[in-house]
CSV table of C-alpha atoms and ligand atoms in Angstrom, one decimal:
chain,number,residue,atom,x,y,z
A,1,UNK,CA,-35.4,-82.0,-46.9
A,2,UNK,CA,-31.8,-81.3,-48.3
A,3,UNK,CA,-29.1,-84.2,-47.1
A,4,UNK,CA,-26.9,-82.6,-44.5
A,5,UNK,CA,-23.3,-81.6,-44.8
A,6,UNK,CA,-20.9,-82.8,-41.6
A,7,UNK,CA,-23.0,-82.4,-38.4
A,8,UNK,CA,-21.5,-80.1,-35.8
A,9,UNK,CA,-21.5,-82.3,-33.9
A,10,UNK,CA,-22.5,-86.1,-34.7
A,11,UNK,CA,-24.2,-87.7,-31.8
A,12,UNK,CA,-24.3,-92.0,-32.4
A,13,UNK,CA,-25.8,-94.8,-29.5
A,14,UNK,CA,-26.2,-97.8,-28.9
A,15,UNK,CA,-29.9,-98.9,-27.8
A,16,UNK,CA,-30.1,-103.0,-26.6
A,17,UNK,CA,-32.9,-104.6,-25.1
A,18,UNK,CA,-32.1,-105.9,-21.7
A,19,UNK,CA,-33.4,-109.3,-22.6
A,20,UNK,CA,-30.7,-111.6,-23.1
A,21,UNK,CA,-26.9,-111.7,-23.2
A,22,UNK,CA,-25.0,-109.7,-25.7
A,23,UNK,CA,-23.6,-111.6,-28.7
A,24,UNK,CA,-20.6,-111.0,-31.1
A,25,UNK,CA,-23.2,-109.0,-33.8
A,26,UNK,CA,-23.8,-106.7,-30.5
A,27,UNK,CA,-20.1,-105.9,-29.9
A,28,UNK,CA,-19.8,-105.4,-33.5
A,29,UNK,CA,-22.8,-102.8,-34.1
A,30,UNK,CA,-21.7,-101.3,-30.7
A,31,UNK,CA,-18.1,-100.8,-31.5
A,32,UNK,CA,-19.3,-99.5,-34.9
A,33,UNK,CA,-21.5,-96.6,-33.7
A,34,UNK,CA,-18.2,-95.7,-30.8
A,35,UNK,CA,-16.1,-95.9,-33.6
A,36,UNK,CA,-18.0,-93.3,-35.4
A,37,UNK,CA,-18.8,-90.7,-33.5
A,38,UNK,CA,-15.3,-90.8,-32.0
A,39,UNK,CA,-14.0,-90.6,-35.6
A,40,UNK,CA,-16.2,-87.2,-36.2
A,41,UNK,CA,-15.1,-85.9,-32.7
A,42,UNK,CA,-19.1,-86.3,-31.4
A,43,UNK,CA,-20.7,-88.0,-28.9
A,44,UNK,CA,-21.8,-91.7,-28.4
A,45,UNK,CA,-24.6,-92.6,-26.2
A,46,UNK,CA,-25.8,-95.7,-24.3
A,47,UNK,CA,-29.5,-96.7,-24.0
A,48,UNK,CA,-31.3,-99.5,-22.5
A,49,UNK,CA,-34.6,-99.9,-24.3
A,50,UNK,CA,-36.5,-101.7,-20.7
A,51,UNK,CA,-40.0,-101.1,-21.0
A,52,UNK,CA,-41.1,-104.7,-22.0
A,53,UNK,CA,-41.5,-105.5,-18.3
A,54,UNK,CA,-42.4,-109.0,-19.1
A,55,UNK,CA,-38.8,-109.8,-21.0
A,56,UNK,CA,-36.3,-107.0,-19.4
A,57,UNK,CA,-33.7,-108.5,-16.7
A,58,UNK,CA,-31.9,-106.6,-14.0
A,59,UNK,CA,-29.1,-108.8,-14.8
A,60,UNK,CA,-29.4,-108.5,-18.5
A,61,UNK,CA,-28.5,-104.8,-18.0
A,62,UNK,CA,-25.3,-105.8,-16.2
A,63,UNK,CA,-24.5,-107.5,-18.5
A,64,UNK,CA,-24.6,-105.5,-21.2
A,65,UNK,CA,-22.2,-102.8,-18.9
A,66,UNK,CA,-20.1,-105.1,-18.1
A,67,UNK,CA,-19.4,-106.4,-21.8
A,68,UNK,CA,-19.1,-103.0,-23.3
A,69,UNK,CA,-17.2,-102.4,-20.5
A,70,UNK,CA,-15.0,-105.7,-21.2
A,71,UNK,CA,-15.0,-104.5,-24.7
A,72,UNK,CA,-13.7,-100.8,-24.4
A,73,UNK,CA,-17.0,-99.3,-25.8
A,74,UNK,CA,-16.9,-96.1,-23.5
A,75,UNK,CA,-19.8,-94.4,-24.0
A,76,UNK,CA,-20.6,-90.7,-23.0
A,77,UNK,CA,-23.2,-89.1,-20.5
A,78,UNK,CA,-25.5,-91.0,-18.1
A,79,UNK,CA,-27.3,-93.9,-19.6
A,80,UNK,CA,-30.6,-93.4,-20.5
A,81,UNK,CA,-33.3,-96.3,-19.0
A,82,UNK,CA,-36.2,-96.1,-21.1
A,83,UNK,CA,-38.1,-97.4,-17.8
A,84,UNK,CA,-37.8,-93.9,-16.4
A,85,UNK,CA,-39.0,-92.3,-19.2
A,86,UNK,CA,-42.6,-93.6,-19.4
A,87,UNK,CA,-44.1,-89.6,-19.0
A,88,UNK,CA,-42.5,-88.4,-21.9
A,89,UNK,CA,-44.3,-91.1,-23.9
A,90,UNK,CA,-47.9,-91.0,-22.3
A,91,UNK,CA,-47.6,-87.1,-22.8
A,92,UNK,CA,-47.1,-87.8,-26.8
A,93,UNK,CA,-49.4,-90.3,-26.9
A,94,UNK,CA,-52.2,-87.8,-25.1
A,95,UNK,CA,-51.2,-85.0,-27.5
A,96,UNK,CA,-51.5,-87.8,-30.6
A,97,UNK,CA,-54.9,-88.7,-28.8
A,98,UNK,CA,-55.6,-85.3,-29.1
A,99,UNK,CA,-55.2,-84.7,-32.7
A,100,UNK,CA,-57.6,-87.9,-33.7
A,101,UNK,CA,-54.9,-90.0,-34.8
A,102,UNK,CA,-55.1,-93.1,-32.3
A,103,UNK,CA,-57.7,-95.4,-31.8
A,104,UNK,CA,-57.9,-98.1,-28.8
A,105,UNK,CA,-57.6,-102.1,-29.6
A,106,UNK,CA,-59.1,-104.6,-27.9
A,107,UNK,CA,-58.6,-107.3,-30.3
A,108,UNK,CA,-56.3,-110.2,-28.6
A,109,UNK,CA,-54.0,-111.8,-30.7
A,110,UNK,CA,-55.5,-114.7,-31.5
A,111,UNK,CA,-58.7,-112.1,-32.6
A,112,UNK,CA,-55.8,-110.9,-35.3
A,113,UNK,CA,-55.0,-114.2,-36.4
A,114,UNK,CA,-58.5,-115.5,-37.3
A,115,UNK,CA,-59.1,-112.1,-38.7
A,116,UNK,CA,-56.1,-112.0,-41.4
A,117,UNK,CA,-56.8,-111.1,-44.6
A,118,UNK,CA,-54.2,-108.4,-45.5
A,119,UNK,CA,-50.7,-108.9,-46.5
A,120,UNK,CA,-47.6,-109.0,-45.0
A,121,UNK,CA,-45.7,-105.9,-44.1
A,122,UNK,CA,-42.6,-105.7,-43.8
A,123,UNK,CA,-43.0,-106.6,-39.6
A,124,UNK,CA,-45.2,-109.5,-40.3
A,125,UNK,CA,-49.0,-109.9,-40.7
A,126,UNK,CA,-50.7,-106.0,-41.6
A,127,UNK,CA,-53.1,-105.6,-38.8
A,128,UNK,CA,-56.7,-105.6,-40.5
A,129,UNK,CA,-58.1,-102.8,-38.7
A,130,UNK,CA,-61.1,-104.0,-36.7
A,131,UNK,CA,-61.3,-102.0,-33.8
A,132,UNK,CA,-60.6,-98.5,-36.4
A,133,UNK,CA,-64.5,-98.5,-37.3
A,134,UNK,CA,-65.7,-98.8,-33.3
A,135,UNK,CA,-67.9,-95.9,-32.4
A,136,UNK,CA,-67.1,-93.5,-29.6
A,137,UNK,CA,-69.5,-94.5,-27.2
A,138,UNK,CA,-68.5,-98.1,-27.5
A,139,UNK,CA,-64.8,-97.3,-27.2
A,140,UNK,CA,-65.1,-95.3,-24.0
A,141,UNK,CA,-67.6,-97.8,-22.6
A,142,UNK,CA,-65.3,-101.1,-23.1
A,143,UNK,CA,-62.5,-98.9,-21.4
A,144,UNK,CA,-64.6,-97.5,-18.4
A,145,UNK,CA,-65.3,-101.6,-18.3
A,146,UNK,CA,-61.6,-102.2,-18.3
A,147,UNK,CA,-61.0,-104.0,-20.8
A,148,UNK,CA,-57.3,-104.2,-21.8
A,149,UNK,CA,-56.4,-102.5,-25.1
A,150,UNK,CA,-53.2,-101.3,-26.9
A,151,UNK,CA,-53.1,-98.0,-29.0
A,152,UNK,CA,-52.9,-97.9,-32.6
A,153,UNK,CA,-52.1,-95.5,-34.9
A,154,UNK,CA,-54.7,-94.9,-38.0
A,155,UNK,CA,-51.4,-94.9,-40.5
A,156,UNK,CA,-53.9,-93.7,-43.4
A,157,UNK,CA,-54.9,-90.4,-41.8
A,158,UNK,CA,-51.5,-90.1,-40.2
A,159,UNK,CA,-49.9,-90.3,-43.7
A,160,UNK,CA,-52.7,-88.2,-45.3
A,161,UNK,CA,-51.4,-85.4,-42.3
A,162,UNK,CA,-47.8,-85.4,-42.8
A,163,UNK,CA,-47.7,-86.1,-46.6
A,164,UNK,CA,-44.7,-88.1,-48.6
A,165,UNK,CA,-41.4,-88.7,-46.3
A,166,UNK,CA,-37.8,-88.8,-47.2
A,167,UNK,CA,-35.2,-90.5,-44.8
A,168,UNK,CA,-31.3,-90.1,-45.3
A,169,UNK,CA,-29.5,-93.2,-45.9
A,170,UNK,CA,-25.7,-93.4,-45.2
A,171,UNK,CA,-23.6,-96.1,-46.2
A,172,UNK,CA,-22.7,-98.4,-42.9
A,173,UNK,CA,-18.8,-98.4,-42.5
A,174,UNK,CA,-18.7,-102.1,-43.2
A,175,UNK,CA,-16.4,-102.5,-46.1
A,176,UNK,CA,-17.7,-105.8,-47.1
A,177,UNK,CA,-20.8,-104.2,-47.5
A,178,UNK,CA,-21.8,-104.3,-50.7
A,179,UNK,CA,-24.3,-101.0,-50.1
A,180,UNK,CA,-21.2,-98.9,-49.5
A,181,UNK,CA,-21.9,-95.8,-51.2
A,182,UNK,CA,-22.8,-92.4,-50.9
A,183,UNK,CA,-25.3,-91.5,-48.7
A,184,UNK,CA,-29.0,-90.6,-50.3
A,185,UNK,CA,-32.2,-90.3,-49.7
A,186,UNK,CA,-35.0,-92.9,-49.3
A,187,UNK,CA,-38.5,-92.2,-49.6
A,188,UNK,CA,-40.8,-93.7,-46.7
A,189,UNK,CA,-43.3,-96.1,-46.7
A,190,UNK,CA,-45.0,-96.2,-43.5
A,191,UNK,CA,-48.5,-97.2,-45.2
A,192,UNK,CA,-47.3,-100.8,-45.8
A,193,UNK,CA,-46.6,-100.8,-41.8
A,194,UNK,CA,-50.5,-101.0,-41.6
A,195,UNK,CA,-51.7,-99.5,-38.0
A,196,UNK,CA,-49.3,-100.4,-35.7
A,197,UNK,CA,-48.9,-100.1,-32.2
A,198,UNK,CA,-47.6,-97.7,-30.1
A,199,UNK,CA,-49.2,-98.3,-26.9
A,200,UNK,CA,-49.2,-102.3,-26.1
A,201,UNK,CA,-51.8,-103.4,-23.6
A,202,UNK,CA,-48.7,-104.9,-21.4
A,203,UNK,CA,-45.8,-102.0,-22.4
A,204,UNK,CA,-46.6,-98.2,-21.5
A,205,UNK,CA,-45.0,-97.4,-25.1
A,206,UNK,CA,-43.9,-99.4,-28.5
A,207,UNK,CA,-40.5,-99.6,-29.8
A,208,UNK,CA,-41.7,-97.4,-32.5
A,209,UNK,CA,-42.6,-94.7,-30.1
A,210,UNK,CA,-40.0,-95.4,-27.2
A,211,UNK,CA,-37.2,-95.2,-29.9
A,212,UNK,CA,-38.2,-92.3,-32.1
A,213,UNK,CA,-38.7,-90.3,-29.0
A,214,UNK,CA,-35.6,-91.0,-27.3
A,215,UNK,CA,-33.1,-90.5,-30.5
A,216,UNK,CA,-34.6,-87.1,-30.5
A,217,UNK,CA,-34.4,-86.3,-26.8
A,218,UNK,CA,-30.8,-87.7,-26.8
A,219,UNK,CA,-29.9,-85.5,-29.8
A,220,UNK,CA,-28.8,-88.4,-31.9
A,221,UNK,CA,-27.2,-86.9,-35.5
A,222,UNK,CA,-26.7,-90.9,-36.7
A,223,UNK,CA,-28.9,-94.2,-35.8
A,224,UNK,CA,-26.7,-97.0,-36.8
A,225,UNK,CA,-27.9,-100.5,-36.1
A,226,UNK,CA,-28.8,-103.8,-37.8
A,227,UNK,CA,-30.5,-104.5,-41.5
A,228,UNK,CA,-33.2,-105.7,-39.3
A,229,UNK,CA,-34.5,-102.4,-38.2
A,230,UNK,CA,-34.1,-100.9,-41.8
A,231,UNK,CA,-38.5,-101.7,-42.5
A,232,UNK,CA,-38.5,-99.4,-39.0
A,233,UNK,CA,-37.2,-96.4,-40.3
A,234,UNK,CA,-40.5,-95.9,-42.2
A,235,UNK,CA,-42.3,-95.6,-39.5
A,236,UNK,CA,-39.9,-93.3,-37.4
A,237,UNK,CA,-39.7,-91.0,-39.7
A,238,UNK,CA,-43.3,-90.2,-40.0
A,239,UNK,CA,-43.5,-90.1,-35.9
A,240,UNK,CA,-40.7,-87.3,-36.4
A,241,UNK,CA,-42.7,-85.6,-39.1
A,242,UNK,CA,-46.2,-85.7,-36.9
A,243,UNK,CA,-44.2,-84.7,-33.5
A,244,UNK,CA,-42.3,-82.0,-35.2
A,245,UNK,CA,-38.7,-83.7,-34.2
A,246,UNK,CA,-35.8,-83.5,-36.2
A,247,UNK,CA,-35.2,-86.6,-38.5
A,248,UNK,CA,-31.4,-88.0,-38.0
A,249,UNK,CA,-29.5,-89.9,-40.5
A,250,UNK,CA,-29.8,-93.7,-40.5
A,251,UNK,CA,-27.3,-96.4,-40.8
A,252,UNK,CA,-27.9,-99.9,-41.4
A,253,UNK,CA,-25.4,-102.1,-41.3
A,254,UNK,CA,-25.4,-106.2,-42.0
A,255,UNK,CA,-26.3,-109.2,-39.2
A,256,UNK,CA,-24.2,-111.7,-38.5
A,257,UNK,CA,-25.0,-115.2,-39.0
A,258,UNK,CA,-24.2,-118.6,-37.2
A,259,UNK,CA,-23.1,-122.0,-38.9
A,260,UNK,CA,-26.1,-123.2,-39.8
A,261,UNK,CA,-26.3,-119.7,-41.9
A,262,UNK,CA,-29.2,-118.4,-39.4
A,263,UNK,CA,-28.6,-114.4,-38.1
A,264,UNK,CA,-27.4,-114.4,-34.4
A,265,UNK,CA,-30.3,-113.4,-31.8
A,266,UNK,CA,-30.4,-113.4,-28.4
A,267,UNK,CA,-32.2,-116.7,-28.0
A,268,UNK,CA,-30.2,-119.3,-30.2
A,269,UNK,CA,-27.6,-119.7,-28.0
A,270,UNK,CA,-25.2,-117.2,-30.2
A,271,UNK,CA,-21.4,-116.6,-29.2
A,272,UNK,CA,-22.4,-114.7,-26.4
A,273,UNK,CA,-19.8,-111.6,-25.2
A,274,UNK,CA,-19.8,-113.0,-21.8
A,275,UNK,CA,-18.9,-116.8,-22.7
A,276,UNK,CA,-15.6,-115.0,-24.5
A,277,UNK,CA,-15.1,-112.9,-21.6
A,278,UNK,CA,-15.3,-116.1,-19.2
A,279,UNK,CA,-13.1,-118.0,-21.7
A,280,UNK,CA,-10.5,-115.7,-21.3
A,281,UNK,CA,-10.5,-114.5,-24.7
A,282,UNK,CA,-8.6,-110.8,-24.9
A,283,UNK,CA,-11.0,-108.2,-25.7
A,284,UNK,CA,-8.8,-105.6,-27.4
A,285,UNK,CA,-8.0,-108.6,-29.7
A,286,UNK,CA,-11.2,-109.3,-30.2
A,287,UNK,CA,-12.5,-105.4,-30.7
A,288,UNK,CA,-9.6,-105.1,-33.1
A,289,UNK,CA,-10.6,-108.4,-35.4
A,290,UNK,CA,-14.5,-107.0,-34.9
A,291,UNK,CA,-13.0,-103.6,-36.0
A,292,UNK,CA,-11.5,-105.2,-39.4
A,293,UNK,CA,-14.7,-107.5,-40.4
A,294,UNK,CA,-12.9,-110.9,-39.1
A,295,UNK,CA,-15.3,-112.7,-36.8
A,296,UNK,CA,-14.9,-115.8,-34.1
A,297,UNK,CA,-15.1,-118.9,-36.6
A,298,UNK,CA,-18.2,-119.7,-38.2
A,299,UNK,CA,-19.4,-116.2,-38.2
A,300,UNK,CA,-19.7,-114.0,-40.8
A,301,UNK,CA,-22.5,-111.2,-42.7
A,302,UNK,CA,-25.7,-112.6,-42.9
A,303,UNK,CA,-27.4,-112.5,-46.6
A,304,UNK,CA,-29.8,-110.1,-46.8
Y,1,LIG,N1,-33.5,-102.3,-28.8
Y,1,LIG,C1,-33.4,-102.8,-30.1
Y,1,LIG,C2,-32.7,-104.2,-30.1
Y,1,LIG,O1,-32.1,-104.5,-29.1
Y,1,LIG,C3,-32.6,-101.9,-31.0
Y,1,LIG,C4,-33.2,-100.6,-31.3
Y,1,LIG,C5,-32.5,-99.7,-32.2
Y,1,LIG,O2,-31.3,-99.7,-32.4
Y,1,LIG,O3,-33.3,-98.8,-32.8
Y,1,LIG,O4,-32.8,-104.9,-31.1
């Protein structure tokens, strides 16, 4: 893989989970990936990543329009619902059915906690692979029985298939950042990943699968997003290299943190967009300080 010279046309997006209200860190990674496909002349796209039917809100997606909206993100096309999208990802998970590489779960979670031996990947606890040894006829049986499972992905043959993986790294256009450089290539490690998921017993498809297939169907040239999802990359790449899809650039840029120094998310009661927008606060002020790194007070990059 050779690193790519100025894309024809650089396609960017912004991909939030519909399951809670947008905070300050969102406006900011959202008015980041606008900011640079507009830049390049390209395209940037709005998707709602909905399939965890347990956690997704109706009202959570207005929000996030209306915030974007509020903040003078304007984003291009039709949005994408990853809700309507569920055939796309049971045909890919047939054809990886097909070619050996999955293997249903029926372990619980409390079956993976007891059974924990293997270290921590960069997600949390490596899944120790008890259900990889079942036997056919035991597999099909405990399914014809119904009894709920998830698909995993065997990583070891998977890797064995598609060999060693290189992902291109570009700089984030935070200039506080202190990985501002030039953009390179990093090599993959989707082993440490362990066998992940990509069909949950409650979900149709994982974030792993959901996401690598939609940044390929939306022709995305540049995934920018949080530090957070940096581990992820691993494992997209090698679900682009065993689907045949083109691999797109990847930037990661810095979380915010809070006060007490701990990164902004959903649930800790963060700055959220709406709260400034019901405060009054003027969002082209706001979307210019976001634009020039200076954040509401108290706020600032999270240490890696
Ligand atoms: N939906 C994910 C989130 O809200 C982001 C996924 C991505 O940008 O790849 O954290």
């Amino acid at each position: 893989m050779t690193l790519s010279v100025a894309p024809l046309h650089m396609v960017t997006r912004f991909a939030p989970s519909p399951t809670g209200l947008l905070h300050v860190g969102h406006g900011w990674s959202a008015l980041m990936g606008h900011d640079m496909a507009r830049a390049a002349g390209g395209a940037f796209r709005l998707r709602i990543e909905d399939i965890d039917g347990t956690r997704s809100r109706p009202d959570h997606v207005a929000g996030i329009i209306a915030d974007l909206t509020w903040l003078g993100v304007a984003w291009d096309g039709d949005i994408i619902f990853q809700s309507q999208r569920l055939d796309a990802y049971e045909a890919v998970l047939e054809r990886l059915r097909g070619q050996g590489l999955l293997y249903p779960c029926f372990c619980t979670r409390t079956d993976i906690q007891a059974s924990l031996t293997a270290p921590h990947g960069p997600e949390g606890p490596v899944y120790p692979g008890t259900c990889r040894g079942l036997g056919d006829a035991e597999r099909a049986r405990r399914i014809a029985a119904g009894e709920a499972h998830a698909w995993r992905i065997d990583m070891g043959k998977a890797v064995a298939r598609v060999g060693t993986l290189e992902w291109e790294d570009h700089p984030s256009p935070v200039r506080t950042d202190p990985a501002a450089g030039r953009a390179g290539l990093v090599k993959a490690a989707p082993l440490g990943h362990g066998d992940i998921v990509l069909a949950r017993k409650d979900a149709p498809a994982s974030y792993h699968l959901s996401c690598t297939l939609d940044d390929a169907a939306m022709g995305v040239t540049h995934v920018l997003r949080g530090d957070d999802l940096r581990g992820a990359t691993d494992v997209h790449r090698l679900l682009q290299a065993l689907l045949d899809l083109p691999s797109p650039a990847y930037v990661h840029h810095p979380l915010l943190a809070g006060p007490d120094g701990r990164r902004l998310a959903k649930r800790s009661g963060s700055i959220a967009l709406a709260q400034l927008r019901a405060q009054g606060v003027d969002p082209a002020a706001l979307a210019a300080d976001l634009r020039a790194g200076r954040f509401p007070v108290g706020i600032g990059l999270a240490s890696a």
